[in-house]
């Protein structure tokens, strides 16, 4: 009967390790459309795909125009956007209120999954 004890302890340790890795997992940005550092035509929407399902009421994003052609000293300008989820619970969709003019942009995002710890990041793209 005591011969099974090491096996039981190993199973308990493995289960605890798995549970702790799940509990402390944070959403990571897997991909974006447009991609980071891409040069694109003005997108109608920006989509971010994460490694985990998001809690939409705590997740969000800002879109900032960081540069405009011919204006070397263009101050960063926050753009009006609507941020929403999608059919995919791991996706965040950022829809500009108006078509984006040529220039450089930065998306500052905040993702919260079931572990409730916010993860932030950004990506940049250029509109031709």
mmCIF file with all atom_site columns, N, CA, C and O in Angstrom, residues 43-87:
data_model
loop_
_atom_site.group_PDB
_atom_site.id
_atom_site.type_symbol
_atom_site.label_atom_id
_atom_site.label_alt_id
_atom_site.label_comp_id
_atom_site.label_asym_id
_atom_site.label_entity_id
_atom_site.label_seq_id
_atom_site.pdbx_PDB_ins_code
_atom_site.Cartn_x
_atom_site.Cartn_y
_atom_site.Cartn_z
_atom_site.occupancy
_atom_site.B_iso_or_equiv
_atom_site.pdbx_formal_charge
_atom_site.auth_seq_id
_atom_site.auth_comp_id
_atom_site.auth_asym_id
_atom_site.auth_atom_id
_atom_site.pdbx_PDB_model_num
ATOM 1   N N  . UNK A 1 43 ? -7.044  50.984 -42.547 1.00 0.00 ? 43 UNK A N  1
ATOM 2   C CA . UNK A 1 43 ? -7.901  49.862 -42.163 1.00 0.00 ? 43 UNK A CA 1
ATOM 3   C C  . UNK A 1 43 ? -9.249  50.359 -41.639 1.00 0.00 ? 43 UNK A C  1
ATOM 4   O O  . UNK A 1 43 ? -9.319  51.395 -40.980 1.00 0.00 ? 43 UNK A O  1
ATOM 5   N N  . UNK A 1 44 ? -10.309 49.620 -41.947 1.00 0.00 ? 44 UNK A N  1
ATOM 6   C CA . UNK A 1 44 ? -11.620 49.961 -41.395 1.00 0.00 ? 44 UNK A CA 1
ATOM 7   C C  . UNK A 1 44 ? -11.723 49.509 -39.953 1.00 0.00 ? 44 UNK A C  1
ATOM 8   O O  . UNK A 1 44 ? -12.519 50.031 -39.185 1.00 0.00 ? 44 UNK A O  1
ATOM 9   N N  . UNK A 1 45 ? -10.913 48.505 -39.595 1.00 0.00 ? 45 UNK A N  1
ATOM 10  C CA . UNK A 1 45 ? -10.861 48.030 -38.213 1.00 0.00 ? 45 UNK A CA 1
ATOM 11  C C  . UNK A 1 45 ? -9.479  47.462 -37.938 1.00 0.00 ? 45 UNK A C  1
ATOM 12  O O  . UNK A 1 45 ? -8.749  47.084 -38.852 1.00 0.00 ? 45 UNK A O  1
ATOM 13  N N  . UNK A 1 46 ? -9.136  47.447 -36.670 1.00 0.00 ? 46 UNK A N  1
ATOM 14  C CA . UNK A 1 46 ? -7.875  46.880 -36.203 1.00 0.00 ? 46 UNK A CA 1
ATOM 15  C C  . UNK A 1 46 ? -8.265  45.721 -35.298 1.00 0.00 ? 46 UNK A C  1
ATOM 16  O O  . UNK A 1 46 ? -9.097  45.889 -34.398 1.00 0.00 ? 46 UNK A O  1
ATOM 17  N N  . UNK A 1 47 ? -7.706  44.550 -35.558 1.00 0.00 ? 47 UNK A N  1
ATOM 18  C CA . UNK A 1 47 ? -8.074  43.386 -34.758 1.00 0.00 ? 47 UNK A CA 1
ATOM 19  C C  . UNK A 1 47 ? -6.849  42.844 -34.038 1.00 0.00 ? 47 UNK A C  1
ATOM 20  O O  . UNK A 1 47 ? -5.804  42.639 -34.656 1.00 0.00 ? 47 UNK A O  1
ATOM 21  N N  . UNK A 1 48 ? -6.993  42.630 -32.740 1.00 0.00 ? 48 UNK A N  1
ATOM 22  C CA . UNK A 1 48 ? -5.942  42.061 -31.914 1.00 0.00 ? 48 UNK A CA 1
ATOM 23  C C  . UNK A 1 48 ? -6.399  40.687 -31.455 1.00 0.00 ? 48 UNK A C  1
ATOM 24  O O  . UNK A 1 48 ? -7.518  40.538 -30.964 1.00 0.00 ? 48 UNK A O  1
ATOM 25  N N  . UNK A 1 49 ? -5.543  39.687 -31.603 1.00 0.00 ? 49 UNK A N  1
ATOM 26  C CA . UNK A 1 49 ? -5.875  38.332 -31.181 1.00 0.00 ? 49 UNK A CA 1
ATOM 27  C C  . UNK A 1 49 ? -4.941  37.937 -30.046 1.00 0.00 ? 49 UNK A C  1
ATOM 28  O O  . UNK A 1 49 ? -3.713  38.030 -30.178 1.00 0.00 ? 49 UNK A O  1
ATOM 29  N N  . UNK A 1 50 ? -5.529  37.487 -28.943 1.00 0.00 ? 50 UNK A N  1
ATOM 30  C CA . UNK A 1 50 ? -4.774  37.143 -27.743 1.00 0.00 ? 50 UNK A CA 1
ATOM 31  C C  . UNK A 1 50 ? -4.764  35.637 -27.500 1.00 0.00 ? 50 UNK A C  1
ATOM 32  O O  . UNK A 1 50 ? -5.538  34.894 -28.090 1.00 0.00 ? 50 UNK A O  1
ATOM 33  N N  . UNK A 1 51 ? -3.900  35.210 -26.590 1.00 0.00 ? 51 UNK A N  1
ATOM 34  C CA . UNK A 1 51 ? -3.731  33.792 -26.274 1.00 0.00 ? 51 UNK A CA 1
ATOM 35  C C  . UNK A 1 51 ? -4.839  33.256 -25.373 1.00 0.00 ? 51 UNK A C  1
ATOM 36  O O  . UNK A 1 51 ? -4.966  32.047 -25.211 1.00 0.00 ? 51 UNK A O  1
ATOM 37  N N  . UNK A 1 52 ? -5.616  34.138 -24.766 1.00 0.00 ? 52 UNK A N  1
ATOM 38  C CA . UNK A 1 52 ? -6.680  33.727 -23.850 1.00 0.00 ? 52 UNK A CA 1
ATOM 39  C C  . UNK A 1 52 ? -7.931  34.545 -24.099 1.00 0.00 ? 52 UNK A C  1
ATOM 40  O O  . UNK A 1 52 ? -7.859  35.645 -24.655 1.00 0.00 ? 52 UNK A O  1
ATOM 41  N N  . UNK A 1 53 ? -9.059  34.024 -23.649 1.00 0.00 ? 53 UNK A N  1
ATOM 42  C CA . UNK A 1 53 ? -10.316 34.767 -23.741 1.00 0.00 ? 53 UNK A CA 1
ATOM 43  C C  . UNK A 1 53 ? -10.223 36.010 -22.868 1.00 0.00 ? 53 UNK A C  1
ATOM 44  O O  . UNK A 1 53 ? -9.672  35.968 -21.764 1.00 0.00 ? 53 UNK A O  1
ATOM 45  N N  . UNK A 1 54 ? -10.772 37.120 -23.360 1.00 0.00 ? 54 UNK A N  1
ATOM 46  C CA . UNK A 1 54 ? -10.705 38.399 -22.662 1.00 0.00 ? 54 UNK A CA 1
ATOM 47  C C  . UNK A 1 54 ? -11.970 38.664 -21.861 1.00 0.00 ? 54 UNK A C  1
ATOM 48  O O  . UNK A 1 54 ? -13.056 38.226 -22.225 1.00 0.00 ? 54 UNK A O  1
ATOM 49  N N  . UNK A 1 55 ? -11.805 39.410 -20.786 1.00 0.00 ? 55 UNK A N  1
ATOM 50  C CA . UNK A 1 55 ? -12.940 39.947 -20.047 1.00 0.00 ? 55 UNK A CA 1
ATOM 51  C C  . UNK A 1 55 ? -13.138 41.335 -20.650 1.00 0.00 ? 55 UNK A C  1
ATOM 52  O O  . UNK A 1 55 ? -12.389 42.276 -20.347 1.00 0.00 ? 55 UNK A O  1
ATOM 53  N N  . UNK A 1 56 ? -14.109 41.452 -21.557 1.00 0.00 ? 56 UNK A N  1
ATOM 54  C CA . UNK A 1 56 ? -14.234 42.666 -22.376 1.00 0.00 ? 56 UNK A CA 1
ATOM 55  C C  . UNK A 1 56 ? -14.480 43.928 -21.568 1.00 0.00 ? 56 UNK A C  1
ATOM 56  O O  . UNK A 1 56 ? -13.988 44.986 -21.937 1.00 0.00 ? 56 UNK A O  1
ATOM 57  N N  . UNK A 1 57 ? -15.206 43.838 -20.453 1.00 0.00 ? 57 UNK A N  1
ATOM 58  C CA . UNK A 1 57 ? -15.483 45.067 -19.703 1.00 0.00 ? 57 UNK A CA 1
ATOM 59  C C  . UNK A 1 57 ? -14.238 45.661 -19.039 1.00 0.00 ? 57 UNK A C  1
ATOM 60  O O  . UNK A 1 57 ? -14.233 46.818 -18.673 1.00 0.00 ? 57 UNK A O  1
ATOM 61  N N  . UNK A 1 58 ? -13.157 44.872 -18.924 1.00 0.00 ? 58 UNK A N  1
ATOM 62  C CA . UNK A 1 58 ? -11.925 45.380 -18.321 1.00 0.00 ? 58 UNK A CA 1
ATOM 63  C C  . UNK A 1 58 ? -10.797 45.545 -19.338 1.00 0.00 ? 58 UNK A C  1
ATOM 64  O O  . UNK A 1 58 ? -9.712  46.004 -19.007 1.00 0.00 ? 58 UNK A O  1
ATOM 65  N N  . UNK A 1 59 ? -11.029 45.130 -20.569 1.00 0.00 ? 59 UNK A N  1
ATOM 66  C CA . UNK A 1 59 ? -10.029 45.230 -21.622 1.00 0.00 ? 59 UNK A CA 1
ATOM 67  C C  . UNK A 1 59 ? -10.360 46.426 -22.507 1.00 0.00 ? 59 UNK A C  1
ATOM 68  O O  . UNK A 1 59 ? -11.515 46.847 -22.568 1.00 0.00 ? 59 UNK A O  1
ATOM 69  N N  . UNK A 1 60 ? -9.361  46.961 -23.186 1.00 0.00 ? 60 UNK A N  1
ATOM 70  C CA . UNK A 1 60 ? -9.627  48.092 -24.070 1.00 0.00 ? 60 UNK A CA 1
ATOM 71  C C  . UNK A 1 60 ? -8.384  48.531 -24.809 1.00 0.00 ? 60 UNK A C  1
ATOM 72  O O  . UNK A 1 60 ? -7.322  47.914 -24.692 1.00 0.00 ? 60 UNK A O  1
ATOM 73  N N  . UNK A 1 61 ? -8.539  49.604 -25.576 1.00 0.00 ? 61 UNK A N  1
ATOM 74  C CA . UNK A 1 61 ? -7.419  50.096 -26.373 1.00 0.00 ? 61 UNK A CA 1
ATOM 75  C C  . UNK A 1 61 ? -7.627  51.555 -26.734 1.00 0.00 ? 61 UNK A C  1
ATOM 76  O O  . UNK A 1 61 ? -8.762  52.055 -26.769 1.00 0.00 ? 61 UNK A O  1
ATOM 77  N N  . UNK A 1 62 ? -6.529  52.224 -26.991 1.00 0.00 ? 62 UNK A N  1
ATOM 78  C CA . UNK A 1 62 ? -6.529  53.585 -27.529 1.00 0.00 ? 62 UNK A CA 1
ATOM 79  C C  . UNK A 1 62 ? -5.741  53.562 -28.827 1.00 0.00 ? 62 UNK A C  1
ATOM 80  O O  . UNK A 1 62 ? -4.757  52.824 -28.958 1.00 0.00 ? 62 UNK A O  1
ATOM 81  N N  . UNK A 1 63 ? -6.170  54.378 -29.768 1.00 0.00 ? 63 UNK A N  1
ATOM 82  C CA . UNK A 1 63 ? -5.460  54.546 -31.026 1.00 0.00 ? 63 UNK A CA 1
ATOM 83  C C  . UNK A 1 63 ? -4.931  55.969 -31.054 1.00 0.00 ? 63 UNK A C  1
ATOM 84  O O  . UNK A 1 63 ? -5.696  56.914 -30.882 1.00 0.00 ? 63 UNK A O  1
ATOM 85  N N  . UNK A 1 64 ? -3.622  56.097 -31.235 1.00 0.00 ? 64 UNK A N  1
ATOM 86  C CA . UNK A 1 64 ? -2.972  57.406 -31.205 1.00 0.00 ? 64 UNK A CA 1
ATOM 87  C C  . UNK A 1 64 ? -2.252  57.637 -32.531 1.00 0.00 ? 64 UNK A C  1
ATOM 88  O O  . UNK A 1 64 ? -1.469  56.791 -32.972 1.00 0.00 ? 64 UNK A O  1
ATOM 89  N N  . UNK A 1 65 ? -2.532  58.773 -33.167 1.00 0.00 ? 65 UNK A N  1
ATOM 90  C CA . UNK A 1 65 ? -1.776  59.150 -34.369 1.00 0.00 ? 65 UNK A CA 1
ATOM 91  C C  . UNK A 1 65 ? -0.485  59.779 -33.873 1.00 0.00 ? 65 UNK A C  1
ATOM 92  O O  . UNK A 1 65 ? -0.505  60.757 -33.124 1.00 0.00 ? 65 UNK A O  1
ATOM 93  N N  . UNK A 1 66 ? 0.646   59.189 -34.251 1.00 0.00 ? 66 UNK A N  1
ATOM 94  C CA . UNK A 1 66 ? 1.941   59.652 -33.739 1.00 0.00 ? 66 UNK A CA 1
ATOM 95  C C  . UNK A 1 66 ? 2.727   60.480 -34.736 1.00 0.00 ? 66 UNK A C  1
ATOM 96  O O  . UNK A 1 66 ? 3.716   61.106 -34.373 1.00 0.00 ? 66 UNK A O  1
ATOM 97  N N  . UNK A 1 67 ? 2.302   60.489 -35.989 1.00 0.00 ? 67 UNK A N  1
ATOM 98  C CA . UNK A 1 67 ? 3.020   61.273 -36.988 1.00 0.00 ? 67 UNK A CA 1
ATOM 99  C C  . UNK A 1 67 ? 2.175   61.475 -38.227 1.00 0.00 ? 67 UNK A C  1
ATOM 100 O O  . UNK A 1 67 ? 1.339   60.638 -38.571 1.00 0.00 ? 67 UNK A O  1
ATOM 101 N N  . UNK A 1 68 ? 2.386   62.617 -38.881 1.00 0.00 ? 68 UNK A N  1
ATOM 102 C CA . UNK A 1 68 ? 1.660   62.931 -40.099 1.00 0.00 ? 68 UNK A CA 1
ATOM 103 C C  . UNK A 1 68 ? 2.667   63.361 -41.151 1.00 0.00 ? 68 UNK A C  1
ATOM 104 O O  . UNK A 1 68 ? 3.591   64.122 -40.847 1.00 0.00 ? 68 UNK A O  1
ATOM 105 N N  . UNK A 1 69 ? 2.524   62.889 -42.396 1.00 0.00 ? 69 UNK A N  1
ATOM 106 C CA . UNK A 1 69 ? 3.471   63.269 -43.439 1.00 0.00 ? 69 UNK A CA 1
ATOM 107 C C  . UNK A 1 69 ? 3.572   64.797 -43.571 1.00 0.00 ? 69 UNK A C  1
ATOM 108 O O  . UNK A 1 69 ? 2.558   65.496 -43.557 1.00 0.00 ? 69 UNK A O  1
ATOM 109 N N  . UNK A 1 70 ? 4.801   65.301 -43.648 1.00 0.00 ? 70 UNK A N  1
ATOM 110 C CA . UNK A 1 70 ? 5.030   66.728 -43.823 1.00 0.00 ? 70 UNK A CA 1
ATOM 111 C C  . UNK A 1 70 ? 4.950   67.544 -42.545 1.00 0.00 ? 70 UNK A C  1
ATOM 112 O O  . UNK A 1 70 ? 5.117   68.758 -42.567 1.00 0.00 ? 70 UNK A O  1
ATOM 113 N N  . UNK A 1 71 ? 4.675   66.887 -41.420 1.00 0.00 ? 71 UNK A N  1
ATOM 114 C CA . UNK A 1 71 ? 4.599   67.606 -40.142 1.00 0.00 ? 71 UNK A CA 1
ATOM 115 C C  . UNK A 1 71 ? 5.540   66.941 -39.148 1.00 0.00 ? 71 UNK A C  1
ATOM 116 O O  . UNK A 1 71 ? 5.147   66.048 -38.406 1.00 0.00 ? 71 UNK A O  1
ATOM 117 N N  . UNK A 1 72 ? 6.778   67.391 -39.139 1.00 0.00 ? 72 UNK A N  1
ATOM 118 C CA . UNK A 1 72 ? 7.805   66.771 -38.306 1.00 0.00 ? 72 UNK A CA 1
ATOM 119 C C  . UNK A 1 72 ? 7.486   66.871 -36.816 1.00 0.00 ? 72 UNK A C  1
ATOM 120 O O  . UNK A 1 72 ? 7.836   65.999 -36.032 1.00 0.00 ? 72 UNK A O  1
ATOM 121 N N  . UNK A 1 73 ? 6.805   67.920 -36.397 1.00 0.00 ? 73 UNK A N  1
ATOM 122 C CA . UNK A 1 73 ? 6.544   68.113 -34.967 1.00 0.00 ? 73 UNK A CA 1
ATOM 123 C C  . UNK A 1 73 ? 5.088   67.811 -34.607 1.00 0.00 ? 73 UNK A C  1
ATOM 124 O O  . UNK A 1 73 ? 4.525   68.424 -33.716 1.00 0.00 ? 73 UNK A O  1
ATOM 125 N N  . UNK A 1 74 ? 4.487   66.853 -35.306 1.00 0.00 ? 74 UNK A N  1
ATOM 126 C CA . UNK A 1 74 ? 3.097   66.481 -35.033 1.00 0.00 ? 74 UNK A CA 1
ATOM 127 C C  . UNK A 1 74 ? 2.997   65.885 -33.629 1.00 0.00 ? 74 UNK A C  1
ATOM 128 O O  . UNK A 1 74 ? 3.642   64.892 -33.310 1.00 0.00 ? 74 UNK A O  1
ATOM 129 N N  . UNK A 1 75 ? 2.199   66.505 -32.775 1.00 0.00 ? 75 UNK A N  1
ATOM 130 C CA . UNK A 1 75 ? 2.008   65.983 -31.416 1.00 0.00 ? 75 UNK A CA 1
ATOM 131 C C  . UNK A 1 75 ? 1.104   64.750 -31.488 1.00 0.00 ? 75 UNK A C  1
ATOM 132 O O  . UNK A 1 75 ? 0.193   64.689 -32.322 1.00 0.00 ? 75 UNK A O  1
ATOM 133 N N  . UNK A 1 76 ? 1.341   63.741 -30.627 1.00 0.00 ? 76 UNK A N  1
ATOM 134 C CA . UNK A 1 76 ? 0.467   62.571 -30.621 1.00 0.00 ? 76 UNK A CA 1
ATOM 135 C C  . UNK A 1 76 ? -0.993  62.998 -30.415 1.00 0.00 ? 76 UNK A C  1
ATOM 136 O O  . UNK A 1 76 ? -1.287  63.861 -29.592 1.00 0.00 ? 76 UNK A O  1
ATOM 137 N N  . UNK A 1 77 ? -1.890  62.398 -31.193 1.00 0.00 ? 77 UNK A N  1
ATOM 138 C CA . UNK A 1 77 ? -3.293  62.770 -31.152 1.00 0.00 ? 77 UNK A CA 1
ATOM 139 C C  . UNK A 1 77 ? -4.150  61.515 -31.008 1.00 0.00 ? 77 UNK A C  1
ATOM 140 O O  . UNK A 1 77 ? -4.085  60.608 -31.848 1.00 0.00 ? 77 UNK A O  1
ATOM 141 N N  . UNK A 1 78 ? -4.918  61.448 -29.927 1.00 0.00 ? 78 UNK A N  1
ATOM 142 C CA . UNK A 1 78 ? -5.790  60.305 -29.690 1.00 0.00 ? 78 UNK A CA 1
ATOM 143 C C  . UNK A 1 78 ? -6.944  60.346 -30.698 1.00 0.00 ? 78 UNK A C  1
ATOM 144 O O  . UNK A 1 78 ? -7.574  61.371 -30.900 1.00 0.00 ? 78 UNK A O  1
ATOM 145 N N  . UNK A 1 79 ? -7.195  59.206 -31.327 1.00 0.00 ? 79 UNK A N  1
ATOM 146 C CA . UNK A 1 79 ? -8.253  59.099 -32.325 1.00 0.00 ? 79 UNK A CA 1
ATOM 147 C C  . UNK A 1 79 ? -9.515  58.515 -31.673 1.00 0.00 ? 79 UNK A C  1
ATOM 148 O O  . UNK A 1 79 ? -9.423  57.700 -30.756 1.00 0.00 ? 79 UNK A O  1
ATOM 149 N N  . UNK A 1 80 ? -10.678 58.927 -32.166 1.00 0.00 ? 80 UNK A N  1
ATOM 150 C CA . UNK A 1 80 ? -11.938 58.384 -31.665 1.00 0.00 ? 80 UNK A CA 1
ATOM 151 C C  . UNK A 1 80 ? -12.132 56.980 -32.221 1.00 0.00 ? 80 UNK A C  1
ATOM 152 O O  . UNK A 1 80 ? -12.045 56.765 -33.438 1.00 0.00 ? 80 UNK A O  1
ATOM 153 N N  . UNK A 1 81 ? -12.368 56.024 -31.326 1.00 0.00 ? 81 UNK A N  1
ATOM 154 C CA . UNK A 1 81 ? -12.554 54.635 -31.735 1.00 0.00 ? 81 UNK A CA 1
ATOM 155 C C  . UNK A 1 81 ? -13.650 53.982 -30.896 1.00 0.00 ? 81 UNK A C  1
ATOM 156 O O  . UNK A 1 81 ? -13.986 54.447 -29.814 1.00 0.00 ? 81 UNK A O  1
ATOM 157 N N  . UNK A 1 82 ? -14.148 52.881 -31.414 1.00 0.00 ? 82 UNK A N  1
ATOM 158 C CA . UNK A 1 82 ? -15.045 52.010 -30.664 1.00 0.00 ? 82 UNK A CA 1
ATOM 159 C C  . UNK A 1 82 ? -14.277 50.709 -30.459 1.00 0.00 ? 82 UNK A C  1
ATOM 160 O O  . UNK A 1 82 ? -13.729 50.155 -31.416 1.00 0.00 ? 82 UNK A O  1
ATOM 161 N N  . UNK A 1 83 ? -14.196 50.243 -29.225 1.00 0.00 ? 83 UNK A N  1
ATOM 162 C CA . UNK A 1 83 ? -13.502 48.994 -28.929 1.00 0.00 ? 83 UNK A CA 1
ATOM 163 C C  . UNK A 1 83 ? -14.551 47.965 -28.529 1.00 0.00 ? 83 UNK A C  1
ATOM 164 O O  . UNK A 1 83 ? -15.404 48.231 -27.684 1.00 0.00 ? 83 UNK A O  1
ATOM 165 N N  . UNK A 1 84 ? -14.487 46.801 -29.159 1.00 0.00 ? 84 UNK A N  1
ATOM 166 C CA . UNK A 1 84 ? -15.472 45.764 -28.857 1.00 0.00 ? 84 UNK A CA 1
ATOM 167 C C  . UNK A 1 84 ? -14.835 44.384 -28.938 1.00 0.00 ? 84 UNK A C  1
ATOM 168 O O  . UNK A 1 84 ? -13.716 44.227 -29.422 1.00 0.00 ? 84 UNK A O  1
ATOM 169 N N  . UNK A 1 85 ? -15.581 43.415 -28.474 1.00 0.00 ? 85 UNK A N  1
ATOM 170 C CA . UNK A 1 85 ? -15.165 42.035 -28.623 1.00 0.00 ? 85 UNK A CA 1
ATOM 171 C C  . UNK A 1 85 ? -15.608 41.568 -30.006 1.00 0.00 ? 85 UNK A C  1
ATOM 172 O O  . UNK A 1 85 ? -16.036 42.376 -30.841 1.00 0.00 ? 85 UNK A O  1
ATOM 173 N N  . UNK A 1 86 ? -15.506 40.282 -30.246 1.00 0.00 ? 86 UNK A N  1
ATOM 174 C CA . UNK A 1 86 ? -15.976 39.725 -31.519 1.00 0.00 ? 86 UNK A CA 1
ATOM 175 C C  . UNK A 1 86 ? -16.548 38.348 -31.232 1.00 0.00 ? 86 UNK A C  1
ATOM 176 O O  . UNK A 1 86 ? -16.674 37.944 -30.076 1.00 0.00 ? 86 UNK A O  1
ATOM 177 N N  . UNK A 1 87 ? -16.871 37.611 -32.274 1.00 0.00 ? 87 UNK A N  1
ATOM 178 C CA . UNK A 1 87 ? -17.360 36.242 -32.089 1.00 0.00 ? 87 UNK A CA 1
ATOM 179 C C  . UNK A 1 87 ? -16.297 35.379 -31.424 1.00 0.00 ? 87 UNK A C  1
ATOM 180 O O  . UNK A 1 87 ? -16.605 34.417 -30.742 1.00 0.00 ? 87 UNK A O  1
#
